[in-house]
Coordinates of C-alpha atoms in Angstrom, one line a residue:
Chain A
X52 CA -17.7 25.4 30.2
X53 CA -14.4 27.1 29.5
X54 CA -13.5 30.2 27.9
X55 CA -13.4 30.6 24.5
X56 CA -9.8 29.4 23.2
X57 CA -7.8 32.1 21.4
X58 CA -7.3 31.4 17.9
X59 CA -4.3 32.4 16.7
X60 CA -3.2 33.9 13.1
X61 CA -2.2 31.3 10.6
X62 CA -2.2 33.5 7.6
X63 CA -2.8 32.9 3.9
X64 CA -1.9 30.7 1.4
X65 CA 0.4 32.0 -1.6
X66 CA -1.5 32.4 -4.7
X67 CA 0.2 29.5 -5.7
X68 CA -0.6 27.3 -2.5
X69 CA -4.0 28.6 -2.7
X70 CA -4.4 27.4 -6.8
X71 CA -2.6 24.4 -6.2
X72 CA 0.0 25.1 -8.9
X73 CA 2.2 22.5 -10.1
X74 CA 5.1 23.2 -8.2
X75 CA 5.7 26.0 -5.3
X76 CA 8.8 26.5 -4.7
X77 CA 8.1 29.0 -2.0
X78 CA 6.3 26.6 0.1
X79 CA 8.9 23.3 -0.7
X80 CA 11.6 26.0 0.8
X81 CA 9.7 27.2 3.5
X82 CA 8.9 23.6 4.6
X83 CA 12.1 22.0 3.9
X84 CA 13.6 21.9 7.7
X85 CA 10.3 20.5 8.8
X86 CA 9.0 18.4 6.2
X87 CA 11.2 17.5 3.7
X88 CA 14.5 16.7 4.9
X89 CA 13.4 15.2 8.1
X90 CA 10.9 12.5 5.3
X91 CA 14.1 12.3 3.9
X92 CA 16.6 11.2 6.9
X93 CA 13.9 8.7 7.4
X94 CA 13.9 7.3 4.3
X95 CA 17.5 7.1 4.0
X96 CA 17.5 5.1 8.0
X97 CA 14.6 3.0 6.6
X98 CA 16.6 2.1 3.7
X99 CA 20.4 1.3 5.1
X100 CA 18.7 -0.6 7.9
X101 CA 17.1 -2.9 5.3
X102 CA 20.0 -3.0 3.0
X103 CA 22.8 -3.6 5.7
X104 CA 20.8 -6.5 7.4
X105 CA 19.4 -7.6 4.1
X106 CA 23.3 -7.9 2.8
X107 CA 24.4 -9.8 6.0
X108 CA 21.6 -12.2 5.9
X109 CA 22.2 -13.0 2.3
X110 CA 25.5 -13.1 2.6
X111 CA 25.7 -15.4 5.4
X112 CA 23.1 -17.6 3.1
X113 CA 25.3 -17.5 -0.4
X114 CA 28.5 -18.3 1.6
X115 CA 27.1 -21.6 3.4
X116 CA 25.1 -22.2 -0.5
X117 CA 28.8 -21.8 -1.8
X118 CA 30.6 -24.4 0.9
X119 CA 27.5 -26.5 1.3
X120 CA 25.9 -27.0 -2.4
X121 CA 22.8 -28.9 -1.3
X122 CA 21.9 -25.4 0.8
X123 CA 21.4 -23.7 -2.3
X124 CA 18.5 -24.7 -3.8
X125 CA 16.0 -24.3 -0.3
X126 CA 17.9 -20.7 0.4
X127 CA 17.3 -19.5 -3.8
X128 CA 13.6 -20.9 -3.2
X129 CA 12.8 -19.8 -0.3
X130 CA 14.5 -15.9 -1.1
X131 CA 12.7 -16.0 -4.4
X132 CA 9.2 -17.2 -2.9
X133 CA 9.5 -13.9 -0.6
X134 CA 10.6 -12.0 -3.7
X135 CA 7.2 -12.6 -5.1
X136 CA 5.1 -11.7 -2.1
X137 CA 4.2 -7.8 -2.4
X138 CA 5.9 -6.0 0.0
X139 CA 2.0 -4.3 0.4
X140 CA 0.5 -7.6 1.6
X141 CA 3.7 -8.3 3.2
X142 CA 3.3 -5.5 5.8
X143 CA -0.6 -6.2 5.9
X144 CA -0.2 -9.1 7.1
X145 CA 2.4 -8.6 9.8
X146 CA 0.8 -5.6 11.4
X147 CA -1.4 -8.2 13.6
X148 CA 1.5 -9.2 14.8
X149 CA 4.7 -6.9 14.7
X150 CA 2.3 -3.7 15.1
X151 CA 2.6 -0.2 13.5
X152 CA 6.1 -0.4 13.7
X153 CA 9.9 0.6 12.0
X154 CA 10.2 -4.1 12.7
X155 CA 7.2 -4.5 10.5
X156 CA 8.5 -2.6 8.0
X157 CA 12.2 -3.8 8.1
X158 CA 10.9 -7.5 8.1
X159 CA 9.0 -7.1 5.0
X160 CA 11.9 -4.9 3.1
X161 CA 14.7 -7.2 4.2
X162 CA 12.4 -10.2 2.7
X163 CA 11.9 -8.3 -0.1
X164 CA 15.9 -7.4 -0.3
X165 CA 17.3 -11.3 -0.5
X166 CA 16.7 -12.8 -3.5
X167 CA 18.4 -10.2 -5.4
X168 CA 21.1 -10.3 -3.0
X169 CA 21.4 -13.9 -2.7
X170 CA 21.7 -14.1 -6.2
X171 CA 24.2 -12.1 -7.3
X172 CA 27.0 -12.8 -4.4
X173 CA 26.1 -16.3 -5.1
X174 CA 27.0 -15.9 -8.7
X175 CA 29.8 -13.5 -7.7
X176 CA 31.3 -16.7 -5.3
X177 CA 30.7 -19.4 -8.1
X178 CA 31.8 -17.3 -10.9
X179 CA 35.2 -16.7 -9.9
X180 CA 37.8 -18.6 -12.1
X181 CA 38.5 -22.4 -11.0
X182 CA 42.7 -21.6 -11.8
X183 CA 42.6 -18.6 -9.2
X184 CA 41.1 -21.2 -6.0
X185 CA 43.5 -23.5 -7.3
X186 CA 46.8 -21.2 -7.8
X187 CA 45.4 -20.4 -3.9
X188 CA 45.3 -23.9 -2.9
X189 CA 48.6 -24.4 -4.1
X190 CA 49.9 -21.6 -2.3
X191 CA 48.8 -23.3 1.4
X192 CA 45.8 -21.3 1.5
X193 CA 43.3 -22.7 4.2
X194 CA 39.5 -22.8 2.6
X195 CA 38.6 -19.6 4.8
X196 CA 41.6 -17.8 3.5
X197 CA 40.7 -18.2 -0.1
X198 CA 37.0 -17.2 0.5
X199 CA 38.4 -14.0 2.2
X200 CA 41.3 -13.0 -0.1
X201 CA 40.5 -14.6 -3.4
X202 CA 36.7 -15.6 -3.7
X203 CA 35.4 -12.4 -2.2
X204 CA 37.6 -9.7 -3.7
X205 CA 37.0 -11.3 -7.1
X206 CA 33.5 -11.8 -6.7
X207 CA 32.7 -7.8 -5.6
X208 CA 31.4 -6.7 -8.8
X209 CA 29.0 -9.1 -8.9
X210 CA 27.9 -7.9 -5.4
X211 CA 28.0 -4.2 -5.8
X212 CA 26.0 -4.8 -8.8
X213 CA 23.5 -6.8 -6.4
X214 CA 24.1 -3.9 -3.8
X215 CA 23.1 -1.4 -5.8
X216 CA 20.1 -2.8 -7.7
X217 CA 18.4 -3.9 -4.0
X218 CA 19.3 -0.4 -3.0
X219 CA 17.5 1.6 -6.0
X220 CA 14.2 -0.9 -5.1
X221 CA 14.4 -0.5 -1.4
X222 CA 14.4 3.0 -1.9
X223 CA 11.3 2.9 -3.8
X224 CA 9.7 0.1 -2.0
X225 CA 9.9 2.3 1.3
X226 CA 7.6 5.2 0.1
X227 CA 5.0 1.9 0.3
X228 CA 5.8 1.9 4.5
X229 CA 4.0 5.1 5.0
X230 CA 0.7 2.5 5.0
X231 CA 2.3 1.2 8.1
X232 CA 4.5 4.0 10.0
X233 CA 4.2 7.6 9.4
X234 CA 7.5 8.2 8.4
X235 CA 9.5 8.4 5.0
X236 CA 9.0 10.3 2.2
X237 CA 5.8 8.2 1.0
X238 CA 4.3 9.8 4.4
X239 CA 4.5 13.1 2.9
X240 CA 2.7 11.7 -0.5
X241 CA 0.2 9.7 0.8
X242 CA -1.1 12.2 3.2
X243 CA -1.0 14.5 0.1
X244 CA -3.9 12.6 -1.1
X245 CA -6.7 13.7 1.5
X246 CA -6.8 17.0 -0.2
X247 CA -4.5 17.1 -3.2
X248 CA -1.7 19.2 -3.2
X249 CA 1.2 18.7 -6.0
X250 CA 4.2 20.6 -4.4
X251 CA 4.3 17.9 -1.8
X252 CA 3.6 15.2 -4.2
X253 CA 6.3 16.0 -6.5
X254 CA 8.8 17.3 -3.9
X255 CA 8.7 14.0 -2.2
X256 CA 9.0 12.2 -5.3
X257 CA 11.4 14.1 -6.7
X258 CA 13.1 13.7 -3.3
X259 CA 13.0 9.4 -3.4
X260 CA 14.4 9.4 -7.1
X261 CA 17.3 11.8 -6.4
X262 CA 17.7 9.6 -3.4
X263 CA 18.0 6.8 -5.8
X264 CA 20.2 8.3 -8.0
X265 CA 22.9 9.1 -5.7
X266 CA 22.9 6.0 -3.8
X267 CA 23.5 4.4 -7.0
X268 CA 26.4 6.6 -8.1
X269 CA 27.8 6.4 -4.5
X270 CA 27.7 2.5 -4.6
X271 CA 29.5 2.9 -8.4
X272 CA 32.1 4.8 -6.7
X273 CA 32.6 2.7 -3.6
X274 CA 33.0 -0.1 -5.9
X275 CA 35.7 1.2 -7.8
X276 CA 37.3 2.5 -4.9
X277 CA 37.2 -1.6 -4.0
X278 CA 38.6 -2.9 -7.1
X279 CA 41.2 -1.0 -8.0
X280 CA 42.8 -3.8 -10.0
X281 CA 39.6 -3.8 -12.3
X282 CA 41.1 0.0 -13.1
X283 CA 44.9 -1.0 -13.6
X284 CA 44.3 -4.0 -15.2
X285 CA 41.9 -1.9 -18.1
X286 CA 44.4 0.5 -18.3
X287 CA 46.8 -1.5 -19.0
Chain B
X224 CA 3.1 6.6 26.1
X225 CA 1.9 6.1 22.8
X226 CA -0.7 8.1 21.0
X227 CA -2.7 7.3 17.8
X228 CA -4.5 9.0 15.1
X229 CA -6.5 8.4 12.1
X230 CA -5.4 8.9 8.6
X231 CA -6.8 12.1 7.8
X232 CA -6.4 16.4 8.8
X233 CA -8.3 16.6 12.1
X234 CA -6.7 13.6 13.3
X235 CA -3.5 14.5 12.3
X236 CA -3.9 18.2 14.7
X237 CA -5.5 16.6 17.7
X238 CA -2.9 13.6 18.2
X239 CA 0.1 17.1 17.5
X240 CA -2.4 18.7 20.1
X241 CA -2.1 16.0 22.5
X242 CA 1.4 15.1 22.1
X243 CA 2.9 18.6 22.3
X244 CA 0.5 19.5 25.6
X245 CA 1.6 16.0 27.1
X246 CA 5.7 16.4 26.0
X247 CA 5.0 19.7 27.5
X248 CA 3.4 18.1 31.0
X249 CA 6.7 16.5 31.4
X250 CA 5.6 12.7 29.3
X251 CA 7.7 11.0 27.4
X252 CA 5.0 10.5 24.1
X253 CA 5.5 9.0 21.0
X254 CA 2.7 10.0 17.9
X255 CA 1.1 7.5 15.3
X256 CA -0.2 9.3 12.7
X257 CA -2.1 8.3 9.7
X258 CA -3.5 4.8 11.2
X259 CA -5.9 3.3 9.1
X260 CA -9.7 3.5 9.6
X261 CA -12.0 3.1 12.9
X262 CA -11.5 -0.1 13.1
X263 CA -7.8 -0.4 12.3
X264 CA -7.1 2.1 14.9
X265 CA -9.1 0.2 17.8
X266 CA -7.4 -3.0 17.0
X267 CA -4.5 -1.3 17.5
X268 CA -5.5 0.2 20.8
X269 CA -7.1 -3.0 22.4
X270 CA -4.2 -5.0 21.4
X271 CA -2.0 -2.3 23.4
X272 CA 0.2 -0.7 20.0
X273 CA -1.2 2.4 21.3
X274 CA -1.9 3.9 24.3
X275 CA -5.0 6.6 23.6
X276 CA -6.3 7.9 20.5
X277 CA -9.3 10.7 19.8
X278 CA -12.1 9.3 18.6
X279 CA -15.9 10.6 17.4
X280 CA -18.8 9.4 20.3
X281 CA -21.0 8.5 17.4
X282 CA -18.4 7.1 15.2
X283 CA -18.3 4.4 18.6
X284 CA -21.5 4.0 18.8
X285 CA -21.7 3.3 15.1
X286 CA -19.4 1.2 13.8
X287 CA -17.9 -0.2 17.2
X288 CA -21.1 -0.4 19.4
X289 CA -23.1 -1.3 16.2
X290 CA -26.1 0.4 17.6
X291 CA -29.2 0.8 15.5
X292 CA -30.5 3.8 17.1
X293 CA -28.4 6.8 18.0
X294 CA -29.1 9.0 21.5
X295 CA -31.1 12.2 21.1
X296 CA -28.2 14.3 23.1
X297 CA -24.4 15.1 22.7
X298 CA -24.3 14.1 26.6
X299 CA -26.6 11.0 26.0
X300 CA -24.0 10.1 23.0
X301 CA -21.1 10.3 25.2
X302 CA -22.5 8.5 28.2
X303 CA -23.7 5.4 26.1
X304 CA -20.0 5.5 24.0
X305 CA -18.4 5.5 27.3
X306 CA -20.3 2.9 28.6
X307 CA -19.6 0.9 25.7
X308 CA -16.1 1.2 25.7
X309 CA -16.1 0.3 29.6
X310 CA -17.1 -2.7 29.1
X311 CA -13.9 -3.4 27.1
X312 CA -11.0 -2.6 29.6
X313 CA -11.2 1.0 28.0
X314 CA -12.5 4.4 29.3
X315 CA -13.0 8.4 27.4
X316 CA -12.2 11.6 29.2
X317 CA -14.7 14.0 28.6
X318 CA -15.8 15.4 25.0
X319 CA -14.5 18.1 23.0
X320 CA -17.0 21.3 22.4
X321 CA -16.5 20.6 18.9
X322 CA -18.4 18.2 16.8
X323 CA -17.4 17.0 13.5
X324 CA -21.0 15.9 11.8
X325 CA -22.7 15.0 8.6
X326 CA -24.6 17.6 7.5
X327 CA -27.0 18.1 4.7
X328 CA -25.6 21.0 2.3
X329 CA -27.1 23.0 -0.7
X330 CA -26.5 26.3 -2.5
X331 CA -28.2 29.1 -0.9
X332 CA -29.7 29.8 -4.2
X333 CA -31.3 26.7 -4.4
X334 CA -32.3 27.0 -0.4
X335 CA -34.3 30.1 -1.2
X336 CA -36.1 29.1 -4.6
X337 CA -37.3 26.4 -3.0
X338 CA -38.1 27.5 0.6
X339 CA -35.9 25.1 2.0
X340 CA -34.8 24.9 6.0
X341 CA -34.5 21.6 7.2
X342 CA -33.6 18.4 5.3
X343 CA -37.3 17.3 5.0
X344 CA -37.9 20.5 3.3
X345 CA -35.9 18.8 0.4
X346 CA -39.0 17.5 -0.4
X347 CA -40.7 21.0 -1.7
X348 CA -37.4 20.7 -4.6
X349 CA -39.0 18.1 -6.4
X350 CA -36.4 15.3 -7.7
X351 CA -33.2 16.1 -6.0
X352 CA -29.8 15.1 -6.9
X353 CA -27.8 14.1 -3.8
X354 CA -24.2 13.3 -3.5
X355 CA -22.9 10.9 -0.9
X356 CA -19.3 9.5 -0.3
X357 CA -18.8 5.7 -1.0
X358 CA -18.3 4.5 2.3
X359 CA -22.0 6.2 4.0
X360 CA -24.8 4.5 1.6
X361 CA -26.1 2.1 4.2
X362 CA -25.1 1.7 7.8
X363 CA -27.7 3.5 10.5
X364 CA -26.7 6.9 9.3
X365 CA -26.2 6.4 6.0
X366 CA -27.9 7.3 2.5
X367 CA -30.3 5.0 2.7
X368 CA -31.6 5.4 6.0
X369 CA -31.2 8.8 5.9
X370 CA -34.0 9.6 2.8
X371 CA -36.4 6.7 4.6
X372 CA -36.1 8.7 8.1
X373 CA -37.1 12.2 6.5
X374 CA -39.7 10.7 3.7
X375 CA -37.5 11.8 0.8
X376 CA -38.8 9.6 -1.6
X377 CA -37.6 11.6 -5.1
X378 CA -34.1 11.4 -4.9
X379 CA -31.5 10.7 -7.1
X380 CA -27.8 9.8 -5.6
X381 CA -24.6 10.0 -7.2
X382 CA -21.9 8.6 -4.8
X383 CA -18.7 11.0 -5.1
X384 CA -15.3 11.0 -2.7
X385 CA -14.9 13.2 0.2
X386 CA -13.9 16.8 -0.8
X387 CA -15.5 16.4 -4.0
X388 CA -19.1 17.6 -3.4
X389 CA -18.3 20.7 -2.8
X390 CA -17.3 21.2 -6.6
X391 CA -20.1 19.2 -7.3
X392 CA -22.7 21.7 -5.7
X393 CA -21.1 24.7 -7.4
X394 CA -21.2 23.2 -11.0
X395 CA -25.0 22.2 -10.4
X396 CA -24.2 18.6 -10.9
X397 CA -26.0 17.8 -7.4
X398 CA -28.3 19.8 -5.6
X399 CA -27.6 19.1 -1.6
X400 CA -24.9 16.6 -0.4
X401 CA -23.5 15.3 2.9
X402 CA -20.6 17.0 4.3
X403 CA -18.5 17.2 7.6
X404 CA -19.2 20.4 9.6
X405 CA -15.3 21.2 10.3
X406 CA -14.2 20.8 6.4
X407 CA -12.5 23.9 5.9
X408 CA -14.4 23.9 2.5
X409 CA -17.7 24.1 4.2
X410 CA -16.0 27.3 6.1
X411 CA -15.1 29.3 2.9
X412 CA -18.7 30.1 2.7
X413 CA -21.1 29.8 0.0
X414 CA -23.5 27.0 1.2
X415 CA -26.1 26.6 3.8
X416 CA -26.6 23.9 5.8
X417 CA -30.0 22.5 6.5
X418 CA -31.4 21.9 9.8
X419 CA -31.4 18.1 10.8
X420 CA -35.0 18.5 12.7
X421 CA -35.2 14.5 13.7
X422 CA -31.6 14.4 15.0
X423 CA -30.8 11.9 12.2
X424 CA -26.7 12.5 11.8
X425 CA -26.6 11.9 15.8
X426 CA -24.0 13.7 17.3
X427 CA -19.8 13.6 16.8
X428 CA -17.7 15.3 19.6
X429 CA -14.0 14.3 20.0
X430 CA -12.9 12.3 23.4
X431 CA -9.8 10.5 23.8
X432 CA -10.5 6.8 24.5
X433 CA -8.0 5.2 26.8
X434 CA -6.9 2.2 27.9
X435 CA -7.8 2.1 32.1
X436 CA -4.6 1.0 33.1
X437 CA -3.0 3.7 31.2
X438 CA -5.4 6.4 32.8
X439 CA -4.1 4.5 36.3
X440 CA -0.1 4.6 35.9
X441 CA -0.4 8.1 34.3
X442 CA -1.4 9.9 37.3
X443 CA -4.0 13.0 37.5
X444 CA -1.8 15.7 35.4
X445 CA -2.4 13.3 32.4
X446 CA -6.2 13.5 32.3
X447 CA -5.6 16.9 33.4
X448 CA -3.5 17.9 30.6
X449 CA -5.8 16.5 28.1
X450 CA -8.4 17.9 29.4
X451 CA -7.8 21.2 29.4
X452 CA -6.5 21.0 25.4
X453 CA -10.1 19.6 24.4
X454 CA -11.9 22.1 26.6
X455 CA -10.0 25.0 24.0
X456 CA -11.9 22.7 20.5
X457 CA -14.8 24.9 19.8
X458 CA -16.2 24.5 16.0
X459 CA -14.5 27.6 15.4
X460 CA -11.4 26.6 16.4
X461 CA -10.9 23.2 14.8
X462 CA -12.7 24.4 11.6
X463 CA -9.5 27.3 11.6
X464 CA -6.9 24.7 12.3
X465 CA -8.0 22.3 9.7
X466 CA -8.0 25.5 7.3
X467 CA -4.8 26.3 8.2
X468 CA -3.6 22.4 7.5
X469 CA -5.8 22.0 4.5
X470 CA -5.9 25.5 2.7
X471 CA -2.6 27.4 3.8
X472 CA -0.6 24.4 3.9
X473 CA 0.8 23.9 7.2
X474 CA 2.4 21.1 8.7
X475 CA -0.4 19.3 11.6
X476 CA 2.5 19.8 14.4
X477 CA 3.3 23.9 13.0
X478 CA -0.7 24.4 13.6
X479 CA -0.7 22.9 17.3
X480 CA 2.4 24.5 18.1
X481 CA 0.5 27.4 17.1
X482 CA -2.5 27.0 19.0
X483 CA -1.6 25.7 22.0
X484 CA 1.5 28.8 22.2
X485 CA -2.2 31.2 21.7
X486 CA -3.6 29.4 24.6
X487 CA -0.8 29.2 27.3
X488 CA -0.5 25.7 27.1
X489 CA 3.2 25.6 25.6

């Protein structure tokens, strides 16, 4: 056999690591560069990648629902049938075949994402007022054009209301991925489990719903920045 | 190169263990942590999402091999786990020093009222209360087995999650309960462990179970590398690391940094 291995100093708990207090700040700081804030980074890739492709999907979907009416019913019940599927059981039953993997867990969040989505640019499309399309029309506005420079821009609150809803549940929907990849801030709380310890519980949650938080005030922001008429025209 | 590892604190510091001595080797390795149960985490590996992953010889022969009897050796353990895994396109370097078993523990208090050395000694306590973890009543070396192997016929069980039989024991709501021999709990002291005379709890040391063409394309320095990592897990050692993840609080990958830096392998 070998030699005996050297066992290096690891040192001691805090007293409030070693009681498992509700909240240590010392440790949260001392384990922000390698715990926290790289769950966090992940979270926040998990969550854009899903919401960006998610969008674009659905997008692509209300748009052809919008031109071509008959699409919409198949495209609002086949979004809402994956709406109802638990994002849990969702990943479950795609491990078998997508793996452990960052695709397993997209798939099942961007499934999760379009119904919402779908919806509310759908609604966004339809709900803009008939004497707009047809002051547009008047104008010798192709059918693309109007889409692009009427449609659209009047529909966006609509869809940043859609945006940010699916953004707030992605966020919390991809703590649940930490069953499938280690990464995310659910990582950090589910591996808390195995021998409790509340600083890392709450930091991590504390962590997803500031997350949450600013995304949706961001997503406010960038949606006024969008529709600055909407401003003027209350102002006025 | 893809490594795995199972969902809970040893696993967690051997796959860091591996992947930092194999980063440092000059392989490109990815780590996937926190996989599901035994087997989950052979699924994974037979079906190629990983590449290797530590595993427990009697754990194999358990609940892979589904044997009914276990080996009366480590060595005898290994060579039949092995040989099991052979026969499925797979192969294990050699063992870890360390083993990770169940073990019979009681109070020391207890121990010496009653005279008690071994787990058939349990017998000279009268009615016993025992506490067992969910998932180890039946099975070859469960509960059940267990008190049929060593003639224990006045005992009591209460079925409590891993971790919590330690507090159990203290508070007098059990007498003697199964635990793992590396739970950091076990090393703060304060219970003795009584001697499994028939071999019942067979025997756990750690080997990385490969896929063969893996072990092929990977070249000598691979096997070499992990080798000399699970040469360095004595009892002692892995019973300090999975204090230092469990009790102080460090992260799995600060703890193997640590450890392998202590033993010239970073």
């Amino acid at each position: 056999m070998s030699a005996a291995p050297v066992i290096p100093d690891y040192g001691s708990p805090s007293a409030c690591v070693a009681n498992n207090s509700t909240f240590c700040m010392d440790w949260f700081t001392a384990h922000w560069s390698n715990l926290f804030w790289p769950a966090l980074v992940q979270h926040i890739e998990l969550t854009v990648i899903a919401v960006v492709a998610g969008f674009v999907i659905a997008f692509l979907m209300a748009v052809l629902a919008h031109f071509q009416g008959w699409f919409a019913m198949p495209a609002s019940a086949l979004s809402s049938f994956l709406y109802t599927v638990p994002p849990l059981a969702l990943f479950q039953l795609l491990v078998p075949v997508t793996g452990f993997s960052v695709l397993t867990v997209e798939i099942a969040l961007i499934a999760y994402s379009l119904y919402l989505l779908f919806t509310t640019i759908l609604t966004g499309l339809r709900e803009v007022p008939e004497d707009a399309v047809r002051a547009a029309r008047g104008m010798g506005l192709t059918r693309r054009q109007i889409l692009f420079k009427v449609e659209l821009p009047m529909s966006l609150p609509s869809l940043v209301s859609g945006l940010r809803v699916t953004t707030v549940m992605t966020i919390g929907t991809v703590a649940i991925a930490a069953y499938v990849i280690d990464s995310g801030l659910g990582s950090l709380i589910l591996k808390a489990l195995q021998s409790p310890f509340n600083t890392q519980f709450i930091g991590a949650g504390a962590l997803a719903v500031i997350l949450a938080l600013a995304a949706d005030g961001l997503l406010v922001l960038a949606g006024r920045l969008l529709t600055p008429w909407a401003r003027s025209r209350k102002a006025a | 190169m893809v490594i795995g590892a199972k969902e809970f604190t040893e696993q967690w510091i051997i796959g860091e263990l591996y992947k930092q001595a194999l980063t440092k080797a000059g392989y490109n390795v990815e780590l996937k942590s926190n996989i599901g149960s035994t087997t989950v985490i052979d699924g994974a590996l037979t079906s190629g999402q990983i590449d290797l992953y530590p595993e427990y010889t009697g754990v194999i022969l358990q609940v892979l091999a589904r044997s009914r009897t276990m080996p009366h050796s480590a060595a005898e353990t290994f060579r039949a786990a092995k040989a099991y895994e052979e026969t499925r396109g797979l192969t294990m370097l050699p063992p870890t020093p360390f083993q990770n078993r169940d073990a019979v523990a009681v109070k020391p208090a207890f121990a010496k009222k009653h005279g008690l050395r071994t787990i058939s000694d349990l017998k000279k306590a009268g009615h016993v209360v025992f506490a067992e973890y969910p998932d180890n009543m039946e099975g070859a070396l469960g509960y059940r087995e267990m008190v049929k192997a060593y003639g224990l016929r006045n005992t009591e069980v209460k079925t409590l999650n891993i971790g919590l039989q330690y507090s159990a024991l203290d508070h007098g709501q059990v007498n003697a309960a199964d635990v793992f021999t590396t739970d950091p709990q076990l090393a703060r002291g304060g219970y003795t462990l009584l001697d499994d005379t028939k071999g019942y709890y067979g025997f756990q040391n750690v080997a990385p179970v490969v896929r063969k063409g893996v072990q092929e394309k990977q070249g000598p320095e691979f096997a070499r590398t992990l080798n000399k990592v699970d040469a360095l897990l004595t009892d002692q050692a892995v019973r300090e690391m999975n204090r230092a993840v469990d009790t102080v609080r460090l992260a799995p990958s600060e703890v193997a940094a640590k450890f392998l830096k202590a033993n010239d392998i970073s």
